[in-house]
Amino acid sequence: MTLVTVLFGVLVATSVYERQTAAGKVAEQSAPLSADAAEIYRSLADADATAGAGFLRGIEESHADRVTYEANIRTASRLLSKAAARTGDSFAAQRQITILNKELPGYTALVEAARSANRENKPVGNSYLRYASEQMRSTMLPAAEDMYHAETRRMAAIRADATEPPWAAYGAGLLVLAVIGFYSYRLYLATNRLLNLGLVAAAGAVLVSLVWLTAGHAMARSSLEDSDTHGSASVQLLTQSRIAGLKARGNENMALVARGEGAAYSQEFDYWAGAMDDKDKGQRLMQRSERQAEDEVGQELVADAWAELKDWKKLHDQARKQDDRGDYEAALARTIGGKADGKPVKDTTERSFAAMDRKLAAAVDHEQKQFQEQAESGRGALTGLPVGGSVLCLLGVAGAVLGVGKRLSEYR
């Protein structure tokens, strides 16, 4: 009886410690890595879209374009170094990091060559930028996306470990209660005494440990599942929306860069913008993001972003019609700003896209905070249980030893 009670105590302590550790990894390691992987993707996609916008402005490339592009490249480089140091045994992520580190210098060199040629009005600049963008789309962004999915899968696996019921501890606790019941019955037959206070105390201590373990695990599981359903799942949908928006924006710019050869880019724009807001595709990332948001604040941010998306698509349609009928300057002004028919164009796709992206970024930050709170709550639900459960089990051992020992001493 003493041995199984000690075994129960050890299993309570170890199982709770393992789940606390897993919950901590979700909140402190895996979730930040997943967020960093998503930010690497966003930074690269935004850099590509910004490079296209700067190229369209030609020698009038704005300082803001340059600063944004360089900031995105620095962010991607910094997060790649950070991820390389923290991914550990995630070979899938390490492989994608290697690809990105290899390709990034080549991409930036091509963009700089395109800029230099563009400033000198050399047509080859167009080819350089299109080649750089193709490298980004065909190699770098898929690698960043694979890295993001790898980290997301790893976070899901760690969360599953944290929410796995401690079956071994439950089984050991029930075994202890069965053994105590058996010995109580034997003592009753031998002494005709219905209750043994020591064994009653032992059973009570074990029962309290089991109830505490069950309640603590249930609370932790609930919080971690909420962190998934209304936290990381919402963040993933919002991140997918931002990524789709950046892909659409990049294709919108490249369709104009291509000057008459942008049909493929226009089709890509339709696909990614449709993924966000086309009910016929059955995806509607924005609608799913709004439905998944944790509270009214998150829902309002997504609704505002959705409104900006609709405005962006309307302006994009206007620009495409202008380009299709040969009015390139008007399409350019509608896309990045400038003058059309001698008048400044204020309502641009660039403005609508930027407003949408800001709202989505704010929604991601808000949902990420919700996730962190739920994940920390899940870990906190198990606080004190390893020590408290062990102490209760020791009290159970003491009660059993004293209870049985006292009865045995009566027959010496």
CSV table of C-alpha atoms in Angstrom, one decimal, residues 45-46 48-50 52-53 56 133 137 243-257 265 268-269 312 353:
chain,number,residue,atom,x,y,z
A,45,ALA,CA,5.9,39.6,-49.3
A,46,ASP,CA,5.7,43.3,-48.2
A,48,ASP,CA,8.4,42.5,-52.8
A,49,ALA,CA,5.2,44.6,-53.1
A,50,THR,CA,7.0,47.7,-51.9
A,52,GLY,CA,7.2,47.0,-57.2
A,53,ALA,CA,5.6,50.2,-56.0
A,56,LEU,CA,6.5,52.1,-60.7
A,133,SER,CA,9.8,38.9,-58.0
A,137,ARG,CA,7.3,33.9,-55.5
A,243,ILE,CA,-0.6,37.1,-46.7
A,244,ALA,CA,-3.3,36.9,-49.3
A,245,GLY,CA,-3.5,40.7,-49.3
A,246,LEU,CA,0.2,41.1,-49.7
A,247,LYS,CA,0.3,38.5,-52.6
A,248,ALA,CA,-2.6,40.4,-54.3
A,249,ARG,CA,-0.9,43.7,-53.8
A,250,GLY,CA,2.4,42.4,-55.2
A,251,ASN,CA,0.6,41.0,-58.3
A,252,GLU,CA,-1.3,44.3,-58.7
A,253,ASN,CA,2.0,46.2,-58.9
A,254,MET,CA,3.7,43.7,-61.1
A,255,ALA,CA,0.8,43.7,-63.6
A,256,LEU,CA,1.7,47.4,-64.2
A,257,VAL,CA,5.4,46.8,-64.2
A,265,TYR,CA,-0.3,38.8,-62.5
A,268,GLU,CA,-3.0,36.0,-59.5
A,269,PHE,CA,-4.5,39.2,-58.0
A,312,TRP,CA,-9.6,48.3,-52.7
A,353,PHE,CA,-4.5,48.3,-49.2
